[in-house]
Coordinates of C-alpha atoms in Angstrom, one line a residue:
Chain P
M1 CA 16.4 -8.6 -22.5
E2 CA 19.0 -7.3 -20.1
A3 CA 19.0 -4.6 -17.8
K4 CA 20.8 -1.5 -19.1
T5 CA 22.0 -0.4 -15.7
K6 CA 22.7 -1.8 -12.1
D7 CA 20.4 0.8 -10.9
V8 CA 17.2 0.6 -8.5
W9 CA 14.3 2.7 -9.2
V10 CA 11.9 3.7 -6.6
F11 CA 8.5 4.8 -7.7
I12 CA 7.4 8.2 -5.8
E13 CA 3.8 8.2 -5.9
T14 CA 2.4 12.0 -5.5
N15 CA -0.8 13.3 -4.2
D16 CA -2.9 15.7 -6.5
D17 CA -1.0 18.7 -4.7
G18 CA 2.3 17.6 -6.0
T19 CA 3.5 16.3 -2.5
A20 CA 4.9 12.7 -2.2
K21 CA 3.1 9.9 -0.6
N22 CA 5.0 8.8 2.5
V23 CA 5.7 5.3 1.1
G24 CA 7.7 6.4 -1.8
I25 CA 10.2 8.2 0.5
Q26 CA 10.4 5.1 2.8
L27 CA 11.3 2.9 0.0
L28 CA 14.5 4.8 -0.4
T29 CA 15.7 3.1 2.7
P30 CA 15.5 -0.6 1.2
G31 CA 16.2 1.0 -2.4
R32 CA 19.6 2.1 -1.1
L33 CA 20.2 -1.4 0.5
I34 CA 19.4 -3.0 -2.8
A35 CA 21.5 -0.5 -4.8
T36 CA 24.6 -0.8 -2.6
K37 CA 24.5 -4.6 -3.0
Q38 CA 23.9 -4.6 -6.7
G39 CA 26.6 -1.9 -7.3
G40 CA 24.3 0.6 -9.0
K41 CA 22.5 4.2 -8.4
L42 CA 19.4 4.8 -6.4
V43 CA 17.0 6.5 -8.8
A44 CA 13.8 7.9 -7.5
L45 CA 11.0 8.3 -10.3
V46 CA 8.5 11.0 -9.7
I47 CA 5.3 11.2 -11.8
G48 CA 2.9 14.0 -11.1
S49 CA 2.1 17.5 -11.9
N50 CA 4.0 20.4 -10.5
A51 CA 5.4 17.9 -8.1
D52 CA 8.6 20.0 -6.9
A53 CA 7.6 19.3 -3.3
A54 CA 7.9 15.5 -4.0
I55 CA 11.3 16.0 -6.1
N56 CA 12.6 17.8 -3.1
D57 CA 11.6 15.5 -0.6
A58 CA 13.4 12.5 -2.7
N59 CA 16.5 14.7 -3.0
T60 CA 16.6 15.4 0.8
H61 CA 16.2 11.8 1.5
G62 CA 19.3 10.3 -0.4
A63 CA 18.2 9.6 -4.3
D64 CA 21.3 9.7 -6.3
E65 CA 19.3 10.6 -9.4
I66 CA 15.6 11.8 -9.9
V67 CA 13.8 11.1 -12.9
V68 CA 10.7 13.4 -13.3
I69 CA 7.8 12.9 -15.6
D70 CA 5.5 16.2 -15.2
G71 CA 2.2 17.0 -16.8
P72 CA -1.3 17.8 -16.1
E73 CA -2.4 14.4 -17.2
Y74 CA -0.7 13.1 -14.0
K75 CA -2.3 15.3 -11.5
H76 CA -5.0 12.8 -10.4
Y77 CA -4.1 9.3 -10.8
S78 CA -5.5 7.3 -13.8
T79 CA -4.3 3.6 -14.7
D80 CA -3.7 4.4 -18.5
A81 CA -1.8 7.9 -18.1
Y82 CA 0.6 6.2 -15.3
A83 CA 0.9 2.9 -17.1
T84 CA 2.0 4.5 -20.3
A85 CA 4.4 6.8 -18.6
L86 CA 5.8 4.2 -16.4
T87 CA 6.3 1.5 -19.2
E88 CA 7.9 4.0 -21.5
V89 CA 10.5 5.2 -19.0
L90 CA 11.4 1.8 -17.7
K91 CA 11.8 0.4 -21.4
K92 CA 14.0 3.2 -22.0
H93 CA 16.3 2.9 -19.0
L94 CA 15.9 -0.8 -18.0
P95 CA 17.0 -0.7 -14.3
T96 CA 17.6 -4.0 -12.6
S97 CA 14.8 -3.7 -10.0
V98 CA 11.8 -1.4 -9.4
L99 CA 10.1 -0.8 -6.0
I100 CA 6.6 0.7 -6.0
G101 CA 4.6 1.3 -2.8
A102 CA 1.6 -1.2 -2.2
T103 CA -1.1 1.6 -2.1
N104 CA -4.2 1.1 -3.8
N105 CA -2.9 3.0 -6.7
G106 CA 0.4 1.1 -6.7
R107 CA -1.4 -2.1 -6.9
D108 CA -3.3 -1.0 -9.6
L109 CA -0.5 0.2 -11.6
A110 CA 2.3 -2.2 -11.0
P111 CA 0.5 -5.4 -12.5
R112 CA -0.5 -3.4 -15.5
V113 CA 3.1 -2.3 -16.3
S114 CA 4.7 -5.8 -15.6
S115 CA 2.1 -7.4 -17.8
R116 CA 3.0 -4.8 -20.5
I117 CA 6.7 -5.4 -20.0
N118 CA 6.4 -9.2 -19.7
T119 CA 8.1 -9.2 -16.4
G120 CA 7.6 -10.8 -13.1
L121 CA 5.9 -8.9 -10.0
V122 CA 5.9 -9.6 -6.5
A123 CA 2.9 -8.1 -4.3
D124 CA 2.8 -6.3 -1.1
C125 CA 6.4 -7.3 0.2
T126 CA 7.5 -6.8 3.7
A127 CA 11.0 -7.6 3.6
L128 CA 13.9 -7.3 1.0
D129 CA 17.3 -8.5 0.6
V130 CA 19.7 -9.4 -2.1
D131 CA 21.2 -12.8 -2.8
E132 CA 24.8 -13.8 -3.8
E133 CA 23.9 -13.5 -7.5
G134 CA 22.7 -10.1 -7.1
L135 CA 19.0 -11.1 -7.3
V136 CA 16.2 -9.4 -5.1
D137 CA 14.9 -11.8 -2.5
W138 CA 11.1 -10.5 -2.3
T139 CA 9.5 -11.8 1.0
R140 CA 5.8 -11.6 1.3
P141 CA 2.9 -12.8 3.4
A142 CA 0.6 -15.3 2.0
F143 CA -2.4 -17.4 3.4
G144 CA -3.7 -14.5 5.3
G145 CA -0.1 -13.9 7.0
N146 CA 0.0 -17.8 7.9
L147 CA 2.9 -18.2 5.5
M148 CA 5.8 -16.2 4.3
A149 CA 7.2 -16.7 0.7
V150 CA 10.7 -15.7 -0.7
I151 CA 10.1 -15.0 -4.3
K152 CA 12.6 -14.3 -7.1
C153 CA 12.4 -13.1 -10.6
P154 CA 15.6 -14.6 -12.2
D155 CA 15.3 -14.3 -15.9
H156 CA 13.2 -11.1 -16.5
V157 CA 14.0 -7.5 -16.2
P158 CA 13.4 -5.4 -14.2
Q159 CA 12.5 -7.2 -11.2
I160 CA 9.5 -5.4 -9.8
G161 CA 7.8 -5.5 -6.5
T162 CA 5.2 -3.7 -4.5
V163 CA 6.2 -2.8 -0.9
R164 CA 3.6 -2.6 1.9
P165 CA 3.6 1.0 3.3
G166 CA 5.0 1.6 6.8
V167 CA 7.4 -1.4 6.9
F168 CA 10.5 0.7 6.2
K169 CA 11.3 3.9 7.9
K170 CA 12.4 7.1 5.9
P171 CA 16.2 7.7 5.6
E172 CA 17.8 10.5 7.5
E173 CA 17.5 13.9 5.8
T174 CA 20.8 14.6 3.7
A175 CA 22.0 17.5 1.6
S176 CA 20.4 17.3 -1.8
K177 CA 22.9 15.8 -4.4
A178 CA 20.7 14.2 -7.1
N179 CA 20.9 14.8 -11.1
I180 CA 17.5 15.8 -12.0
I181 CA 16.4 14.4 -15.4
K182 CA 13.2 15.4 -16.9
E183 CA 11.5 13.0 -19.2
D184 CA 9.2 14.3 -21.8
I185 CA 6.3 11.8 -21.9
H186 CA 2.8 12.9 -22.6
V187 CA -0.6 11.1 -22.8
P188 CA -3.3 12.4 -24.8
E189 CA -6.7 12.7 -23.2
N190 CA -8.4 10.4 -25.6
E191 CA -6.1 7.7 -24.5
I192 CA -7.0 8.0 -20.7
R193 CA -10.2 5.7 -20.7
T194 CA -11.6 6.2 -17.4
K195 CA -13.4 9.4 -16.5
V196 CA -13.7 10.8 -13.2
V197 CA -17.5 11.4 -12.5
E198 CA -17.2 12.3 -8.9
I199 CA -15.0 12.4 -5.9
I200 CA -16.8 11.7 -2.6
K201 CA -14.6 12.4 0.4
D202 CA -15.2 10.6 3.4
M203 CA -15.4 13.0 6.3
G204 CA -14.5 10.7 8.8
A205 CA -11.5 9.9 6.8
E206 CA -9.7 13.2 7.3
N207 CA -6.3 12.9 9.1
V208 CA -6.6 9.1 8.9
D209 CA -3.1 8.2 8.0
L210 CA -2.9 4.5 9.0
E211 CA -0.2 3.7 6.6
G212 CA 2.3 6.5 7.9
A213 CA 1.5 6.3 11.4
K214 CA 4.0 5.4 14.1
I215 CA 1.6 4.6 16.7
I216 CA -2.0 3.3 16.2
V217 CA -4.4 2.6 18.8
S218 CA -7.3 0.4 17.4
G219 CA -10.7 -0.9 18.8
G220 CA -12.8 -3.8 18.1
R221 CA -15.9 -5.4 18.9
G222 CA -15.1 -5.2 22.6
V223 CA -15.6 -1.5 22.2
G224 CA -19.3 -2.0 21.9
G225 CA -20.5 1.0 20.1
P226 CA -19.4 4.2 18.7
D227 CA -19.2 6.1 22.1
G228 CA -16.8 3.3 23.1
F229 CA -14.3 4.7 20.6
G230 CA -14.1 7.8 23.1
V231 CA -11.2 5.9 25.3
I232 CA -9.6 4.9 22.2
R233 CA -9.5 8.4 20.9
D234 CA -8.2 9.7 24.1
C235 CA -5.3 7.3 24.4
A236 CA -4.5 8.2 20.6
A237 CA -4.6 11.9 21.4
A238 CA -2.1 11.5 24.6
L239 CA 0.2 9.4 22.1
G240 CA 0.0 11.4 19.0
A241 CA -1.3 8.1 17.7
T242 CA -3.9 7.3 14.6
V243 CA -7.0 5.6 15.4
G244 CA -7.6 2.2 13.9
A245 CA -10.6 -0.3 13.9
S246 CA -11.2 -3.9 13.1
R247 CA -13.7 -5.0 10.5
A248 CA -16.1 -6.1 13.2
A249 CA -16.3 -2.4 14.6
V250 CA -16.3 -0.9 10.9
D251 CA -19.2 -3.5 10.0
S252 CA -21.1 -2.6 13.2
G253 CA -21.3 1.3 11.8
W254 CA -19.3 2.6 14.7
I255 CA -16.5 4.0 13.0
S256 CA -15.8 5.0 9.2
H257 CA -14.2 2.6 7.0
A258 CA -11.0 4.7 6.7
H259 CA -9.9 3.5 9.9
Q260 CA -10.1 -0.2 9.0
V261 CA -7.1 -2.4 9.6
G262 CA -6.7 -5.8 8.1
Q263 CA -7.0 -7.8 4.9
T264 CA -10.0 -5.7 3.5
G265 CA -8.6 -2.6 4.9
K266 CA -5.2 -1.0 5.4
T267 CA -2.1 -3.0 6.1
V268 CA 0.2 -1.3 8.6
G269 CA 3.6 -1.2 9.8
P270 CA 3.8 1.1 13.0
E271 CA 6.4 0.9 15.7
L272 CA 3.6 0.4 18.3
Y273 CA -0.1 -1.0 17.6
I274 CA -2.3 -1.2 20.6
A275 CA -5.3 -3.6 19.9
C276 CA -8.2 -2.9 22.4
G277 CA -11.2 -5.4 22.6
I278 CA -9.9 -7.0 19.0
S279 CA -10.3 -10.8 19.0
G280 CA -7.5 -11.1 16.4
A281 CA -9.1 -12.8 13.4
I282 CA -6.5 -13.9 11.1
Q283 CA -7.5 -11.2 8.5
H284 CA -6.8 -8.6 11.3
V285 CA -3.5 -10.0 12.1
A286 CA -2.3 -10.2 8.6
G287 CA -2.8 -6.5 8.2
I288 CA -0.6 -5.7 11.4
S289 CA 2.2 -8.2 10.5
G290 CA 4.5 -5.0 9.8
A291 CA 4.0 -3.6 13.4
K292 CA 7.3 -3.7 15.5
V293 CA 5.6 -4.1 18.8
V294 CA 2.0 -5.2 19.5
V295 CA -0.1 -4.6 22.7
A296 CA -3.4 -6.4 23.1
I297 CA -5.9 -5.4 25.7
N298 CA -8.9 -8.0 26.0
K299 CA -10.9 -9.5 28.7
D300 CA -10.8 -12.9 27.2
P301 CA -7.6 -14.5 28.1
D302 CA -7.8 -17.0 25.0
A303 CA -8.4 -14.4 22.5
P304 CA -5.9 -15.2 19.7
I305 CA -4.6 -11.8 19.6
F306 CA -2.5 -12.7 22.6
D307 CA -0.5 -15.0 20.4
V308 CA 0.8 -12.3 18.4
A309 CA 1.3 -9.7 21.2
D310 CA 4.4 -8.6 22.7
Y311 CA 2.6 -7.2 25.7
G312 CA -1.1 -8.6 26.7
V313 CA -3.2 -7.2 29.1
V314 CA -6.0 -9.3 30.3
G315 CA -8.8 -7.0 31.3
N316 CA -11.5 -4.7 30.6
L317 CA -10.4 -2.2 28.0
F318 CA -12.8 0.5 29.7
D319 CA -10.9 -0.2 33.0
V320 CA -7.4 -0.6 31.5
L321 CA -7.0 2.2 28.8
P322 CA -8.1 5.4 30.7
V323 CA -5.6 4.6 33.4
L324 CA -2.8 4.0 30.6
T325 CA -4.0 7.3 29.1
E326 CA -3.6 9.3 32.5
E327 CA -0.1 7.6 32.9
I328 CA 1.0 8.8 29.4
K329 CA -0.4 12.2 30.1
K330 CA 1.4 12.5 33.5
A331 CA 4.7 11.4 31.9
R332 CA 4.5 13.8 29.2
A333 CA 3.3 16.9 31.2
Chain B
M1 CA -24.9 -7.9 -22.9
N2 CA -22.5 -10.5 -21.8
I3 CA -20.5 -10.3 -18.3
L4 CA -17.9 -12.8 -17.5
V5 CA -17.0 -13.2 -13.8
C6 CA -13.5 -15.0 -12.9
V7 CA -13.6 -16.9 -9.8
K8 CA -11.0 -19.0 -7.9
Q9 CA -11.5 -21.8 -5.3
V10 CA -9.4 -21.0 -2.5
P11 CA -8.7 -22.7 1.0
D12 CA -10.7 -21.1 4.0
T13 CA -7.6 -19.2 5.3
T14 CA -9.6 -18.2 8.5
E15 CA -9.4 -22.3 9.1
I16 CA -5.8 -22.8 8.7
K17 CA -3.9 -24.0 11.8
I18 CA -0.3 -24.1 12.4
D19 CA 1.4 -27.6 13.5
P20 CA 3.3 -26.5 16.6
V21 CA 5.7 -29.2 16.2
T22 CA 6.7 -29.0 12.8
N23 CA 5.9 -25.3 12.4
T24 CA 4.1 -25.9 9.1
L25 CA 0.6 -25.2 7.8
I26 CA -2.0 -27.8 8.4
R27 CA -3.8 -27.9 5.2
Q28 CA -5.9 -31.3 5.8
G29 CA -9.5 -30.8 6.7
V30 CA -9.5 -27.0 5.6
P31 CA -12.7 -26.3 3.8
S32 CA -12.3 -25.0 0.0
I33 CA -14.7 -22.2 -0.5
L34 CA -15.4 -19.5 -3.2
N35 CA -13.0 -16.5 -2.6
P36 CA -15.0 -14.1 -1.0
F37 CA -13.8 -11.1 -3.2
D38 CA -15.1 -13.2 -6.2
G39 CA -18.5 -13.5 -4.6
Y40 CA -18.4 -9.6 -4.2
A41 CA -17.8 -9.5 -8.3
L42 CA -20.6 -12.0 -8.8
E43 CA -23.0 -10.2 -6.7
A44 CA -22.1 -6.9 -8.8
A45 CA -22.9 -8.8 -12.1
A46 CA -26.2 -10.0 -10.6
R47 CA -27.3 -6.4 -9.8
I48 CA -26.7 -5.3 -13.4
K49 CA -28.8 -8.3 -14.3
D50 CA -31.3 -7.3 -12.0
A51 CA -31.6 -4.0 -13.8
D52 CA -31.7 -5.5 -17.2
P53 CA -32.6 -9.4 -17.3
S54 CA -31.2 -9.9 -20.8
V55 CA -27.8 -9.6 -19.5
N56 CA -26.1 -13.0 -19.5
I57 CA -23.6 -14.0 -16.7
S58 CA -20.6 -16.5 -17.4
V59 CA -18.2 -17.7 -14.9
V60 CA -15.0 -19.1 -15.4
C61 CA -12.6 -20.7 -12.9
M62 CA -9.2 -22.0 -13.3
G63 CA -8.2 -24.9 -11.0
P64 CA -8.3 -28.7 -10.5
P65 CA -11.4 -30.8 -11.3
Q66 CA -12.7 -30.2 -7.7
A67 CA -12.9 -26.6 -8.2
K68 CA -16.0 -27.1 -10.0
D69 CA -17.9 -27.0 -6.8
V70 CA -17.6 -23.2 -6.7
L71 CA -18.9 -23.1 -10.1
V72 CA -21.9 -24.8 -9.1
E73 CA -22.3 -22.5 -6.3
C74 CA -21.9 -19.4 -8.7
L75 CA -24.7 -20.9 -11.0
A76 CA -27.0 -21.3 -8.0
I77 CA -26.3 -17.8 -6.9
A78 CA -26.6 -15.9 -10.2
A79 CA -24.6 -17.3 -13.3
D80 CA -26.1 -18.6 -16.6
K81 CA -23.1 -20.5 -17.6
A82 CA -20.0 -21.8 -16.1
Y83 CA -16.6 -23.1 -17.6
L84 CA -13.6 -24.9 -15.9
V85 CA -10.2 -24.1 -17.0
T86 CA -8.4 -27.0 -16.2
D87 CA -5.2 -28.9 -17.4
R88 CA -2.3 -30.5 -15.5
I89 CA 0.1 -28.3 -17.8
F90 CA -1.4 -25.1 -16.1
G91 CA -0.1 -26.1 -12.8
G92 CA 2.5 -24.1 -10.9
S93 CA 1.4 -20.8 -12.7
D94 CA 2.2 -17.4 -11.2
T95 CA 0.1 -14.4 -11.8
L96 CA 1.4 -13.3 -15.1
A97 CA 1.1 -17.0 -16.4
T98 CA -2.5 -17.4 -15.1
S99 CA -3.7 -14.2 -16.5
Y100 CA -2.1 -15.4 -19.8
I101 CA -4.1 -18.6 -19.6
L102 CA -7.2 -16.9 -18.6
S103 CA -6.8 -14.4 -21.6
C104 CA -6.7 -17.5 -24.0
A105 CA -9.7 -18.9 -22.4
V106 CA -11.6 -15.7 -22.9
E107 CA -10.7 -15.4 -26.4
Y108 CA -11.7 -19.1 -26.9
L109 CA -15.0 -18.6 -25.0
E110 CA -15.8 -15.4 -27.1
K111 CA -14.9 -17.3 -30.4
T112 CA -17.0 -20.3 -29.5
N113 CA -19.9 -18.3 -28.3
G114 CA -19.9 -15.7 -31.1
A115 CA -20.0 -12.8 -28.8
K116 CA -17.7 -10.6 -27.0
F117 CA -17.6 -10.2 -23.3
D118 CA -18.7 -6.6 -22.5
L119 CA -17.6 -6.8 -18.9
I120 CA -15.0 -8.8 -17.1
F121 CA -15.4 -8.8 -13.1
C122 CA -12.8 -10.3 -10.8
G123 CA -12.4 -10.2 -7.1
K124 CA -9.8 -7.8 -6.0
Q125 CA -7.6 -10.6 -4.7
A126 CA -7.7 -14.1 -3.7
I127 CA -7.4 -14.8 0.1
D128 CA -4.7 -17.4 -0.3
G129 CA -2.2 -15.5 -2.5
D130 CA -3.5 -12.1 -1.7
T131 CA -1.7 -10.5 -4.7
A132 CA -4.4 -8.6 -6.5
Q133 CA -2.4 -8.9 -9.6
V134 CA -4.4 -11.3 -12.0
G135 CA -7.1 -8.9 -12.8
P136 CA -5.1 -6.0 -13.9
E137 CA -2.7 -8.3 -15.8
L138 CA -5.5 -9.9 -17.5
A139 CA -6.8 -6.6 -18.4
E140 CA -3.6 -5.6 -19.8
I141 CA -3.3 -8.6 -22.0
L142 CA -6.6 -8.2 -23.4
G143 CA -6.1 -4.5 -23.9
R144 CA -9.0 -3.6 -21.7
T145 CA -9.8 -0.7 -19.7
Q146 CA -9.4 -1.5 -15.8
V147 CA -10.8 -0.3 -12.7
T148 CA -9.8 -1.9 -9.5
Y149 CA -11.2 -1.9 -5.9
G150 CA -14.8 -1.7 -7.1
L151 CA -17.5 -1.3 -4.6
S152 CA -20.6 -1.5 -6.8
A153 CA -21.1 -1.1 -10.6
S154 CA -24.1 -0.1 -12.8
M155 CA -24.6 0.6 -16.6
N156 CA -24.9 3.9 -18.1
G157 CA -25.5 3.5 -21.8
G158 CA -22.3 1.6 -23.2
A159 CA -20.3 2.4 -20.3
V160 CA -19.7 1.0 -16.9
R161 CA -20.0 3.2 -13.8
V162 CA -18.1 1.9 -10.9
E163 CA -17.8 3.2 -7.2
K164 CA -14.2 2.8 -6.5
E165 CA -12.6 2.7 -3.0
V166 CA -9.6 5.2 -2.9
D167 CA -7.6 6.8 0.0
G168 CA -10.0 9.0 1.9
G169 CA -13.2 8.2 0.2
V170 CA -14.8 7.0 -2.8
E171 CA -14.2 8.0 -6.4
I172 CA -17.1 7.3 -9.1
L173 CA -15.5 6.3 -12.5
E174 CA -16.9 5.7 -15.8
A175 CA -15.1 3.4 -18.5
Q176 CA -16.5 2.6 -22.0
C177 CA -17.1 -1.1 -22.6
P178 CA -15.2 -3.4 -22.9
A179 CA -13.8 -2.9 -19.5
L180 CA -12.3 -5.2 -16.6
V181 CA -13.4 -4.3 -12.9
T182 CA -12.0 -5.8 -9.9
F183 CA -14.2 -5.7 -6.7
T184 CA -13.4 -5.6 -2.9
Q185 CA -15.8 -5.9 0.0
P186 CA -18.4 -3.3 -0.3
H187 CA -19.3 -1.0 2.8
Q188 CA -22.3 -2.3 4.6
T189 CA -23.3 -2.4 8.2
E190 CA -23.9 -5.6 9.8
E191 CA -27.8 -4.8 9.5
E192 CA -27.6 -4.1 5.8
A193 CA -25.4 -7.3 5.4
Q194 CA -28.2 -9.4 7.0
A195 CA -30.9 -8.0 5.0
H196 CA -28.9 -7.9 1.7
P197 CA -26.1 -10.6 2.0
I198 CA -23.3 -10.3 -0.5
P199 CA -23.3 -12.3 -2.5
R200 CA -27.1 -13.1 -2.3
F201 CA -28.4 -16.6 -1.1
P202 CA -29.4 -19.1 -4.0
T203 CA -33.0 -20.1 -4.1
I204 CA -33.8 -23.8 -3.9
K205 CA -34.9 -23.5 -7.5
R206 CA -31.7 -22.3 -8.7
K207 CA -29.6 -24.8 -6.2
M208 CA -31.4 -27.7 -7.9
A209 CA -30.9 -26.5 -11.6
A210 CA -27.0 -25.8 -10.9
K211 CA -26.6 -29.3 -9.6
K212 CA -27.8 -30.6 -13.0
A213 CA -26.0 -27.9 -15.0
E214 CA -23.3 -28.9 -17.6
I215 CA -20.0 -27.4 -16.9
P216 CA -17.6 -27.9 -19.7
N217 CA -13.8 -28.3 -19.4
V218 CA -11.5 -26.1 -21.2
T219 CA -8.1 -27.6 -21.4
A220 CA -5.0 -26.8 -23.3
A221 CA -6.4 -28.9 -26.3
E222 CA -9.4 -26.1 -26.7
L223 CA -6.9 -23.3 -26.5
S224 CA -5.0 -24.2 -29.4
M225 CA -3.5 -20.6 -29.6
I226 CA -1.6 -21.0 -26.2
D227 CA 2.1 -20.5 -26.2
A228 CA 3.4 -23.2 -23.8
T229 CA 6.4 -21.2 -22.9
R230 CA 4.3 -18.7 -21.1
I231 CA 2.3 -21.1 -18.7
G232 CA 3.0 -23.4 -15.8
L233 CA 5.9 -23.2 -13.6
K234 CA 8.6 -22.7 -16.4
G235 CA 6.6 -20.0 -18.2
S236 CA 6.3 -18.0 -14.9
P237 CA 8.7 -15.1 -14.4
T238 CA 8.5 -15.4 -10.6
K239 CA 9.8 -18.3 -8.7
V240 CA 9.1 -19.4 -5.1
K241 CA 12.6 -19.7 -3.5
K242 CA 11.3 -20.9 -0.1
T243 CA 8.3 -20.6 2.2
F244 CA 8.2 -20.5 5.9
V245 CA 6.0 -19.9 9.0
P246 CA 6.3 -16.7 10.4
Q247 CA 8.0 -16.7 13.9
R248 CA 5.3 -16.6 16.5
K249 CA 5.7 -14.5 19.4
T250 CA 6.8 -16.6 22.2
G251 CA 8.3 -14.2 24.6
G252 CA 5.1 -12.1 24.9
I253 CA 4.4 -10.7 28.3
K254 CA 1.0 -11.6 29.8
I255 CA -0.3 -8.8 32.4
Q256 CA -3.1 -9.6 34.7
E257 CA -3.1 -7.9 38.0
A258 CA -5.8 -8.1 40.5
E259 CA -7.0 -4.6 39.8
A260 CA -7.3 -3.5 36.2
A261 CA -5.7 0.0 37.2
D262 CA -2.6 -1.9 38.3
S263 CA -2.4 -3.8 35.0
A264 CA -2.5 -0.4 33.1
K265 CA 0.5 1.1 35.3
K266 CA 2.4 -2.1 34.9
L267 CA 1.9 -2.0 31.1
F268 CA 2.9 1.6 31.0
S269 CA 6.1 1.2 33.1
L270 CA 7.2 -1.8 30.8
L271 CA 6.4 0.3 27.8
S272 CA 8.6 3.3 29.1
D273 CA 11.2 1.2 30.4
A274 CA 11.5 -0.5 26.8
K275 CA 11.5 3.1 25.4
I276 CA 8.5 2.2 23.3
I277 CA 6.5 5.0 24.6

C-alpha cells in the first residue's frame, strides 16, 4: 500500500461540548514542520458532534484543510465509533503520516486503528523530525525516561504516532484559510459495544489541566499533609499555575488523583515546573521530561530531583516557597 | 467462566542506573519483576474469582525461558494455569507483531482447552516500553470489545462492568463478553494499600503449589497457523533507528544560602532575569 498524498493529518480530539482538546491544536505545530519537509498539506481531522468550535480553532491555527466527521455518536468518546470513523477516513485518503494526541482516549484509539490498518504505531512521542528520505523520525522515552529511542515506520502507511500533550506549543493564530471537507461516516448504535453506565466527576479535578498548563507547581511527600498544599496553592495562584502532585502525595490521600504527575498520572510539558518536597523517583521524572525549565526545592541535598533541575534550592519548602510567592506578588503588583 | 491475564517480565526500571562514563544504561544486576500494571490486572481477575469461585484464571507470558519466574509468581498469587509463549523467532517483535503472536496463542489455547476466554485482562502498559499498545492491538486482532485504563472490574450477568479512569474522573462502562480490559493503578490511599495490597500476597500453600506446577511452553511449532512474515524484527512495521541516553542537566544551578528567605529571593531574581517568570 502506498500513500495517496504527501499530506500530514492531525487528529483534533473534541470534548463533549464540541471544543477542541488543547493537544490537537498543539500538534498543528509539528504537523506543519512535517508537512513542509514532506511537501504536502497540513490536514486537521475533527471528529465530534456539533464541533464548530473545534473546526474554527483548527482553522485559525494554520490548517490547510479540515476534514470533519460529525454525528451524535461522536459526542462522547467510544472506541468502536471513533475507530470505525478514523479507519474509514484514513483508508480513503491514505496520508503519509498521522499525529494523535497521547491522551487517554488517543492512546485507546490509535493502537486499535493502527492494528486494523496493519501499520506501525509509535507511542507517546516527545520529539518529531523528518529524515532525508522523507520518513518521520519519532522520538520517545522508554525505560521510565532513562532511554530515548528514535523509531521509524519505513514500509507501511500511514506512519502513525501518539504525541505527548504539552510538548509542542500551539501555532500563532492566523487568518482562516482551510478547505472544509465533510465526510459522511456513521456508526449504528448497535456497533458501539461499550455502554456508559455512569460518569463520576472528580470534584477535586475541576480546572486541573496539567497537560495544557504553562506553569505547574507540584508538591510531594515533603508537603507533609493535605494542609501543606496551602503554600503550593498560594504560589500556583500567584503564578497563574496549575497544582501538581507526586504519587506519594496522592497515595497518602492529601490531594486528588487528578493532580498526579508521572508514569501513573499525567505526563506534562510546561514552560516551568516547580517541584516542592519531591524526591524525584524515576516514575515522576519520566512524567516531566517535556518540561522546559525545572526548579526543585528540597531539604535533602542528595535528592535525585536535583539531577534534573535547572535551579535547585536546598532548603525547607515551607521556608522557601512563601518568600518566593511574596516576591512574585510584589513583582506583579 | 475463563479469564486470561497477559503478563510481561520487565526490568525494574527504578533500579536502572546510567553509567556516567559511557552514558549508557547499566542493565546488569537489575532485578526482573512482574510488570506492576499486570499485577493490577491479575488482582482484578482474582476479585472476580472471589465473587464466583468457579472462574478459571489462566496467565500467559511471552518472553525468554527465564520469564517463567513471573508465571510462578502469578500462580502463587491467583492463577490456576500458566503458559509461556517462547521462541527465538518471536524475538525483536514490536507491539503489533507481539499482539499478533499473542492472538495466535489465544486461539491455540482456546482450541486445546476447548473453551473460549470470556475475558482477557492486560496491564495498561509495561514499564520498560511504556507503549500501552499491545492490549488494544490484541483486542483488535481478536475482534473483541476493549476497555482501557480500568481501575476495577466486576461481572453483571454476561457483561463486564469496568471502572475506567478518564480525564476529570471515573466512567463506569459495561461491555458484553468476550472483551479485553487493560488496567492501570487503582486509586488507593497508603493505608488502604497496606490493608489490601494489589496484587494480594500469596499464601504459603499457594507458593508451594506454584513451584511444583507444570508450565507448558507454547512455541512456533504449536502455533501452526502463525504467519512468519508478521513476527519478529522483520515482521515488525516499526524499527528502532537508534537509542540514546537523554542529556542529564549538568549546568543546574544549586542555591543554598544561609537563610531560606535569601535562597528564595535569589531563586526569584535568577528566574526573573532569565525571563522564566
